Short mmCIF file of C-alpha atoms and ligand atoms in Angstrom, two decimals:
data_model
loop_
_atom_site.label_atom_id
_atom_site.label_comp_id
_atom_site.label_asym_id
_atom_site.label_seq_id
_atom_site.Cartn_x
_atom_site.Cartn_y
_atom_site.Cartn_z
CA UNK A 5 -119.40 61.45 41.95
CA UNK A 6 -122.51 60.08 40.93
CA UNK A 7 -124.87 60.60 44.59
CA UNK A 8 -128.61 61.50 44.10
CA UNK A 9 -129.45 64.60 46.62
CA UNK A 10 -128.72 64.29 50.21
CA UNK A 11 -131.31 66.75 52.49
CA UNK A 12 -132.23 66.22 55.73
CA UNK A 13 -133.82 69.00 58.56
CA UNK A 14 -136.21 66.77 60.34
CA UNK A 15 -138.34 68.93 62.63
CA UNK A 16 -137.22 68.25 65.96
CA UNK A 17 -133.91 70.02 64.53
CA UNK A 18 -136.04 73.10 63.06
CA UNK A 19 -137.39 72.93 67.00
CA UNK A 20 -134.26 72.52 68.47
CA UNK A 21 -132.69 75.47 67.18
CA UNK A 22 -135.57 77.82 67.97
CA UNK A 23 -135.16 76.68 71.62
CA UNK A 24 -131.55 76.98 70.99
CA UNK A 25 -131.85 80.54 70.32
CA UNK A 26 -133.91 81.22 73.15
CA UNK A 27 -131.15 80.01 75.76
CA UNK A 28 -128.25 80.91 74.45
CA UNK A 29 -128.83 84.59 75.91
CA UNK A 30 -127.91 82.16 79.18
CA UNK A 31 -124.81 80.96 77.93
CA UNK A 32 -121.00 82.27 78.62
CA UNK A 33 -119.13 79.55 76.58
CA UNK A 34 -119.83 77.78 73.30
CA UNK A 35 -118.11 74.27 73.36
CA UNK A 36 -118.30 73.62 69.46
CA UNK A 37 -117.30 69.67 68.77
CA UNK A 38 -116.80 68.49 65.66
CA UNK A 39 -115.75 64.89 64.46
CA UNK A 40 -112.14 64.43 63.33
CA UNK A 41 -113.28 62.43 60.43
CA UNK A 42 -114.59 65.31 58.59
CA UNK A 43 -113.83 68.63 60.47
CA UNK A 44 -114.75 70.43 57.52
CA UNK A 45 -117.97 69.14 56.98
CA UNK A 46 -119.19 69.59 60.67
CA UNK A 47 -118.26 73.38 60.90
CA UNK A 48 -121.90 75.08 61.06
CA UNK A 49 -121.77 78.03 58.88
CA UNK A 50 -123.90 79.80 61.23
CA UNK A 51 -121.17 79.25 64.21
CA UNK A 52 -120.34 83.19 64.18
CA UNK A 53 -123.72 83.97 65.13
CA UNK A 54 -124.35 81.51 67.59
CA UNK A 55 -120.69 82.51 69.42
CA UNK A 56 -121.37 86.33 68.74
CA UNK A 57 -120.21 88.16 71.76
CA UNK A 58 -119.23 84.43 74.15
CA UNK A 59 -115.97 82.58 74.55
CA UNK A 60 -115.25 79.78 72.29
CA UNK A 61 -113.56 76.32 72.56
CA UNK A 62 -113.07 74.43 69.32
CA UNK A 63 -113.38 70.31 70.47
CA UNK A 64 -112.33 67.84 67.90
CA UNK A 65 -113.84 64.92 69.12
CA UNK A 66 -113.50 60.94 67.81
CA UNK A 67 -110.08 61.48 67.92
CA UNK A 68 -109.27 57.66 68.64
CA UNK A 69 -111.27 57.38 65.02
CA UNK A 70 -108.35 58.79 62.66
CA UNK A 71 -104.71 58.13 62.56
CA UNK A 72 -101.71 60.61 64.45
CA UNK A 73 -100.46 61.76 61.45
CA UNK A 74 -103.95 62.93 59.94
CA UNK A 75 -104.71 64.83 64.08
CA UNK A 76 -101.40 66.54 63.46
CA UNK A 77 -101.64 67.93 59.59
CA UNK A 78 -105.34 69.02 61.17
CA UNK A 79 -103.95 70.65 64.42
CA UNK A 80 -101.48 72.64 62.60
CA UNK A 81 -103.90 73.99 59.93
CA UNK A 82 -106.05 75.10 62.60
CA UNK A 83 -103.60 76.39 64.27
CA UNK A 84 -101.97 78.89 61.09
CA UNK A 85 -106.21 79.52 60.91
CA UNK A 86 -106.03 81.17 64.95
CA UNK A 87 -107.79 78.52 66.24
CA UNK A 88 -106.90 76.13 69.28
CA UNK A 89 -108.37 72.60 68.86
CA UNK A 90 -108.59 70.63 71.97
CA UNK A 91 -108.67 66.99 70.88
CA UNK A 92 -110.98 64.95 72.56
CA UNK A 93 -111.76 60.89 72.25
CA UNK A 94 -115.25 60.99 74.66
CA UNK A 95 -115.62 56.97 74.36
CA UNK A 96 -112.24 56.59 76.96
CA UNK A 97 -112.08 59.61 77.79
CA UNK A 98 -108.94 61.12 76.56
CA UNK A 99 -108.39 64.58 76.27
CA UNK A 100 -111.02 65.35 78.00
CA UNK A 101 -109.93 66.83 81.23
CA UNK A 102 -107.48 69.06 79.26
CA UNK A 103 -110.47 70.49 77.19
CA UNK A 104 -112.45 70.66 80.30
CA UNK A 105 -109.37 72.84 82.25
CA UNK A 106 -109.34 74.88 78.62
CA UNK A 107 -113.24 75.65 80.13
CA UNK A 108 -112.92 76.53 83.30
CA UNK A 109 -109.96 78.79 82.65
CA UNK A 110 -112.18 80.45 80.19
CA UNK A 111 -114.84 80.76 83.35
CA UNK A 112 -111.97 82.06 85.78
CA UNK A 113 -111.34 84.79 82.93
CA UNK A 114 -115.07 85.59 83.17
CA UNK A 115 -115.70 85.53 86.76
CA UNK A 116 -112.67 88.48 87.07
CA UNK A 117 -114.51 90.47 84.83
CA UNK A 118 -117.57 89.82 87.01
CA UNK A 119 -115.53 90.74 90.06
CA UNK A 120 -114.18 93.87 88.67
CA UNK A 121 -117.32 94.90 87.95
CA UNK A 122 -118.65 94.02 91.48
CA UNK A 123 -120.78 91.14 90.67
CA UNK A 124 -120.44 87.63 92.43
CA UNK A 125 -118.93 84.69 90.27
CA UNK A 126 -120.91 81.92 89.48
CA UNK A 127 -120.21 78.39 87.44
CA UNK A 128 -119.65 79.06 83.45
CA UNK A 129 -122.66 78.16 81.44
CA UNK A 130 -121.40 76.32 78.37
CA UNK A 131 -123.01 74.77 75.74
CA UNK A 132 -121.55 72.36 73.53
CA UNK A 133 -122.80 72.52 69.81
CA UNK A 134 -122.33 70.76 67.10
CA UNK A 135 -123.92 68.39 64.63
CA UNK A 136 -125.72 65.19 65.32
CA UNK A 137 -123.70 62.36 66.38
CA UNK A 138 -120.32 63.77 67.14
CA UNK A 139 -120.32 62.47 70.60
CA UNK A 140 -121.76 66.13 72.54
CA UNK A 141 -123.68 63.60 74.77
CA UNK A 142 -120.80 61.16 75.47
CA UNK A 143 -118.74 64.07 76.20
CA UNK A 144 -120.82 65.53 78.72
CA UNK A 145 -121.05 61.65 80.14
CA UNK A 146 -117.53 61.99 80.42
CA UNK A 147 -116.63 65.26 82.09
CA UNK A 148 -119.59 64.02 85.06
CA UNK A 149 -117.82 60.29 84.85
CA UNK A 150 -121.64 58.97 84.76
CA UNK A 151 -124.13 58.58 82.24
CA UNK A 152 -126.35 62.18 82.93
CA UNK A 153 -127.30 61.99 79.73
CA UNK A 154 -128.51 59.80 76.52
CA UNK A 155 -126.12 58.62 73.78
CA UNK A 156 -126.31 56.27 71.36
CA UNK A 157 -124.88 55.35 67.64
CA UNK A 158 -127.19 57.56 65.30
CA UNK A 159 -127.94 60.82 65.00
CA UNK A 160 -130.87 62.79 66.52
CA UNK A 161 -130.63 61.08 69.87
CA UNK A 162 -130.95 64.73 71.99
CA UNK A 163 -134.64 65.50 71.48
CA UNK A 164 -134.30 68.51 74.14
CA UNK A 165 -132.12 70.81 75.65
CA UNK A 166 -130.83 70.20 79.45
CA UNK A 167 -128.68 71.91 82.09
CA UNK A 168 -126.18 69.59 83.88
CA UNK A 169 -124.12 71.15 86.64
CA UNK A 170 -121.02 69.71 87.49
CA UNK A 171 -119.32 70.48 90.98
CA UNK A 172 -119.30 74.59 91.50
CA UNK A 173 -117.48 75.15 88.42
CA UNK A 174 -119.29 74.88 84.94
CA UNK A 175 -122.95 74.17 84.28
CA UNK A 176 -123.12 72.42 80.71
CA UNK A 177 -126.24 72.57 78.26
CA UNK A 178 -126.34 69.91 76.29
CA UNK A 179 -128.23 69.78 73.08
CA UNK A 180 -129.59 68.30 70.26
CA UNK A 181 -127.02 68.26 67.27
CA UNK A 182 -127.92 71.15 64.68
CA UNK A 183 -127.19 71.26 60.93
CA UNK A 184 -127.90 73.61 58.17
CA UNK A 185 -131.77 73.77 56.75
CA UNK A 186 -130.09 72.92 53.19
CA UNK A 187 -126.89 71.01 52.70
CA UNK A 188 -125.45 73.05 49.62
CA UNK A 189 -121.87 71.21 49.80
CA UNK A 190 -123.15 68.25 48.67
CA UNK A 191 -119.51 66.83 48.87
CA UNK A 192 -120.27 67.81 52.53
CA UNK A 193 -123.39 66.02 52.93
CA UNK A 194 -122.15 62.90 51.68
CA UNK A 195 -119.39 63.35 54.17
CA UNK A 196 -122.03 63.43 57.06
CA UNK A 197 -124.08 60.65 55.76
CA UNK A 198 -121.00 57.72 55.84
CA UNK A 199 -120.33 59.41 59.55
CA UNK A 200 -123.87 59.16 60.41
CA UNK A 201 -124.93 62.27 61.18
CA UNK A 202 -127.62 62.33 59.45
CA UNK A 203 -130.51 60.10 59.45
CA UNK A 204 -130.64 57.21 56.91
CA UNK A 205 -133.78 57.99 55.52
CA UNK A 206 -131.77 60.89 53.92
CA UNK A 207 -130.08 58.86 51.56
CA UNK A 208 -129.58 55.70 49.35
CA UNK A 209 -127.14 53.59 51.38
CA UNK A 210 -126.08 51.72 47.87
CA UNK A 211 -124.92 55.43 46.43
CA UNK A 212 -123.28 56.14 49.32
CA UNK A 213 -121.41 52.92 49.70
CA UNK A 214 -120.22 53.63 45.87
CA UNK A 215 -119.04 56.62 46.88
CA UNK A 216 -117.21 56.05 49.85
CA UNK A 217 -115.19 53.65 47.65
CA UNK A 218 -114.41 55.89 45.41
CA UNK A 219 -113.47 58.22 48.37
CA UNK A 220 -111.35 55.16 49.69
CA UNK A 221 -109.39 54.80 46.20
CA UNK A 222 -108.54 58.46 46.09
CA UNK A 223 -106.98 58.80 49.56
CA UNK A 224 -105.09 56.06 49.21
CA UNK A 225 -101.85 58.08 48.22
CA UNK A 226 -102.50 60.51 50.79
CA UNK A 227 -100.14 60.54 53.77
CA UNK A 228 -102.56 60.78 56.92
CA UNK A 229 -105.58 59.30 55.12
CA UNK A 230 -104.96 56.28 57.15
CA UNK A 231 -106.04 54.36 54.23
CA UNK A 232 -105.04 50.49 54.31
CA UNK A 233 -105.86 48.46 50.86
CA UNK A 234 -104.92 44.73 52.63
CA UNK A 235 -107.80 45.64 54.61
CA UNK A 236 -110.32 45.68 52.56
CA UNK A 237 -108.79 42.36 50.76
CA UNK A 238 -108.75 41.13 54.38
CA UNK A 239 -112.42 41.55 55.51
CA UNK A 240 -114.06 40.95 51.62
CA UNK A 241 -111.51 38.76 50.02
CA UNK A 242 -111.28 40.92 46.99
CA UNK A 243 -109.03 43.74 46.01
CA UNK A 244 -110.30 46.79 44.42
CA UNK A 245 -107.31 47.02 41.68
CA UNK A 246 -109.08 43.80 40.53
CA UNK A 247 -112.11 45.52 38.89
CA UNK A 248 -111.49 49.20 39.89
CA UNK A 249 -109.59 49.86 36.27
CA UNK A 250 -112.25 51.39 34.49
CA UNK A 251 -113.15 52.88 38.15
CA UNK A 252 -116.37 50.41 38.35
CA UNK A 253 -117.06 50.36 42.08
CA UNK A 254 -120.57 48.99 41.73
CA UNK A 255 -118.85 45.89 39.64
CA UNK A 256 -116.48 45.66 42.65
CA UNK A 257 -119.56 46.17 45.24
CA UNK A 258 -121.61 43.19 43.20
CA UNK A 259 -118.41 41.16 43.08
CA UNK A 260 -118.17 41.37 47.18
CA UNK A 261 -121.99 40.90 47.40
CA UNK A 262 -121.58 37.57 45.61
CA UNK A 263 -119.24 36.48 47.80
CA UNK A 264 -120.69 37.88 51.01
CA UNK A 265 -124.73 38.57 50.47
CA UNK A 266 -125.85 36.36 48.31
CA UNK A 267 -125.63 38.83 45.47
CA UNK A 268 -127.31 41.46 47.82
CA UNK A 269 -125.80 44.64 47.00
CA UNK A 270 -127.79 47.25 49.29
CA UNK A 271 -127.36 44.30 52.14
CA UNK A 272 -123.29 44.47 51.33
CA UNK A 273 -123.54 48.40 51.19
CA UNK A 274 -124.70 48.45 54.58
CA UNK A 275 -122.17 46.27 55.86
CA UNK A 276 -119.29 48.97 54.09
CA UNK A 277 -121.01 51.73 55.79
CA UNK A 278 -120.91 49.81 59.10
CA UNK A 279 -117.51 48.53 59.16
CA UNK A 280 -115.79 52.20 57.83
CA UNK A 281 -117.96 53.69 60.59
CA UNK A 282 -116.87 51.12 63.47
CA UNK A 283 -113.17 51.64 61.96
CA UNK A 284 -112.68 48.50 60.71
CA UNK A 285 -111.60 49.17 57.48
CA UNK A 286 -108.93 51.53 59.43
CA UNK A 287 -108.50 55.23 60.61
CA UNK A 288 -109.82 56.60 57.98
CA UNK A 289 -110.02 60.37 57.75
CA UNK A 290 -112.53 61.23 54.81
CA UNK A 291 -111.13 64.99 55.11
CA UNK A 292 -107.83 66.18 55.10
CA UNK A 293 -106.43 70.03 54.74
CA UNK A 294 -105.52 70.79 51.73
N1 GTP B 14 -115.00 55.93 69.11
C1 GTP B 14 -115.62 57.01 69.60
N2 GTP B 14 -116.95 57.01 69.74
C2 GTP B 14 -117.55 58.11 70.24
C3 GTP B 14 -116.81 59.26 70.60
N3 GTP B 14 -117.69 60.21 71.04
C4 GTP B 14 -118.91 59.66 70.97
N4 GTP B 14 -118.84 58.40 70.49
C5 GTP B 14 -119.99 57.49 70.26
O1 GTP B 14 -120.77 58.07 69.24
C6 GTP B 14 -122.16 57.87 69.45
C7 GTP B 14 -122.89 59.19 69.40
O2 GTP B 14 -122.58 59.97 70.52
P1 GTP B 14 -123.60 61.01 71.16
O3 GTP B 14 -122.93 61.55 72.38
O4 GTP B 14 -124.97 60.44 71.32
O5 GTP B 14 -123.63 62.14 70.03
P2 GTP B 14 -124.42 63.52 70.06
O6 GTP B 14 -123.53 64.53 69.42
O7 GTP B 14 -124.92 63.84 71.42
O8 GTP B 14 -125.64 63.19 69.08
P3 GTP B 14 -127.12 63.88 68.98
O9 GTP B 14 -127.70 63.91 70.35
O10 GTP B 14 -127.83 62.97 68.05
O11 GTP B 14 -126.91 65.23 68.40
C8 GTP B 14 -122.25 57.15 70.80
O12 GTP B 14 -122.42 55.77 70.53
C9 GTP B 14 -120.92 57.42 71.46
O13 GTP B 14 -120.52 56.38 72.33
C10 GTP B 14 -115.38 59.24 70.43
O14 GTP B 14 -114.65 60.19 70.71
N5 GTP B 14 -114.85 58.07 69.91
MG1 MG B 15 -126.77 64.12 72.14
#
């Protein structure tokens, strides 16, 4: 795949790590989320050090975003990995009181220690952490059924870390999402870049477009992948097995931008981008385990 470079560590990240660091002595409970889209690509490869020595909860978040079968091959390989994923869909909500019981149990296993050791209990102090956009704010919004905090469709909303307590039970930090000073995977990066999780300034929206139909033609044999071809006849008029042969997507992307953009191909990539990411073109899960 043909993508030119994909960085991005604007500075308020660099900043928001070093504050990171400085509170997390103040934290029991890492809440990592990731985004069921690309669970892969959103695992921080720093993780271990950030949940050295806490209690962990693994949230897979956006579930409402990919189909059952793809949450189900994913559950199970985390599962046969250890893990326990707590599926979460923060937009309505579901899942959400499960993850937040997983929490508090994790709390009530804390505060006995505290007991035992003849200390007083107190709420847990969890942070959730994860990259940018995979819906930490909304889930926060969520457990505290109000908006506490600000969330919005792109990534780097959280500027600044904030304590929010809710009832006597669990104090939650939220912050802003975090990602790796260099993006090595670069399969990775492109993965965060259709999900928005990375500003736009990071890369050319007509390469990534490209390459998310390339993505789209590969999955479509895989079971999960939630991968639909009538609907991309549906909302462009054109199917891809039309000019895909000699695996041309920018003929196909200047064939649809004829019809739809006046020939306007970065103006139709955009419009790609926008409709995969508002799931219009289907559940589509960009990763699945091997
Ligand atoms: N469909 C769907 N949308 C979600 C879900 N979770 C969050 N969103 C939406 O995704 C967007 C980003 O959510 P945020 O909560 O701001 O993400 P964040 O992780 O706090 O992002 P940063 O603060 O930039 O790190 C918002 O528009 C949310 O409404 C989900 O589970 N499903
Ligand atoms: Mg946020």
């Amino acid at each position: 795949m043909n993508v030119p470079r994909i960085q991005w560590y604007p500075g308020h990240i660099a900043k928001a790590e070093r504050q990171l660091s400085k509170s997390l002595n103040k934290v029991d409970l890492v809440i990592e989320v990731r985004d069921a889209r690309i669970p892969l690509a959103t695992s921080h490869p720093q993780l271990q050090k950030w949940i050295s020595g806490k209690q962990h909860l693994l949230v897979i978040n956006r579930k409402d975003m990919v189909s059952q079968k793809a949450q189900e091959l994913w559950d199970k390989w985390f599962r046969d990995q250890g893990h326990c994923p707590w599926w979460t869909d923060a937009k309505t909500g579901k899942g959400v009181k499960q993850m937040l019981d997983a929490a508090v149990a994790k709390g009530n296993d804390l505060n006995q220690r505290r007991i035992s050791r003849g200390m007083l209990s107190r709420p847990v102090r969890a942070l959730t952490l994860g990259f940018p956009n995979v819906g930490k704010s909304a889930l926060i919004n969520r457990l505290m059924k109000k908006k506490v905090v600000e969330s919005a469709r792109r990534a780097g909303v959280t500027r600044s870390l904030r304590w929010v307590r809710m009832g006597n039970q669990i104090d939650l930090l939220d912050a802003p999402g975090i990602l790796p000073p260099r993006l090595d995977d670069q399969q990775a990066a492109l993965h965060l870049a259709l999900c928005d999780d990375i500003g736009e300034a990071a890369y050319d929206i007509e390469s990534i477009a490209i390459a998310f139909l390339e993505i789209f033609k590969n999955l479509e044999s895989k079971s999960g992948a939630g991968i639909n071809p009538d609907l991309l006849i549906e909302r462009y008029g054109l199917a891809m097995q039309e000019i895909h042969k000699d695996q041309n997507f920018s003929q196909w992307l200047l064939a649809v931008s004829e019809r739809h953009t006046s020939g306007d191909t970065r103006r139709m990539s955009q419009r790609i981008i926008d409709d995969f990411r508002r799931t219009l073109l289907g559940l589509i899960s960009l990763e699945l385990p091997q």
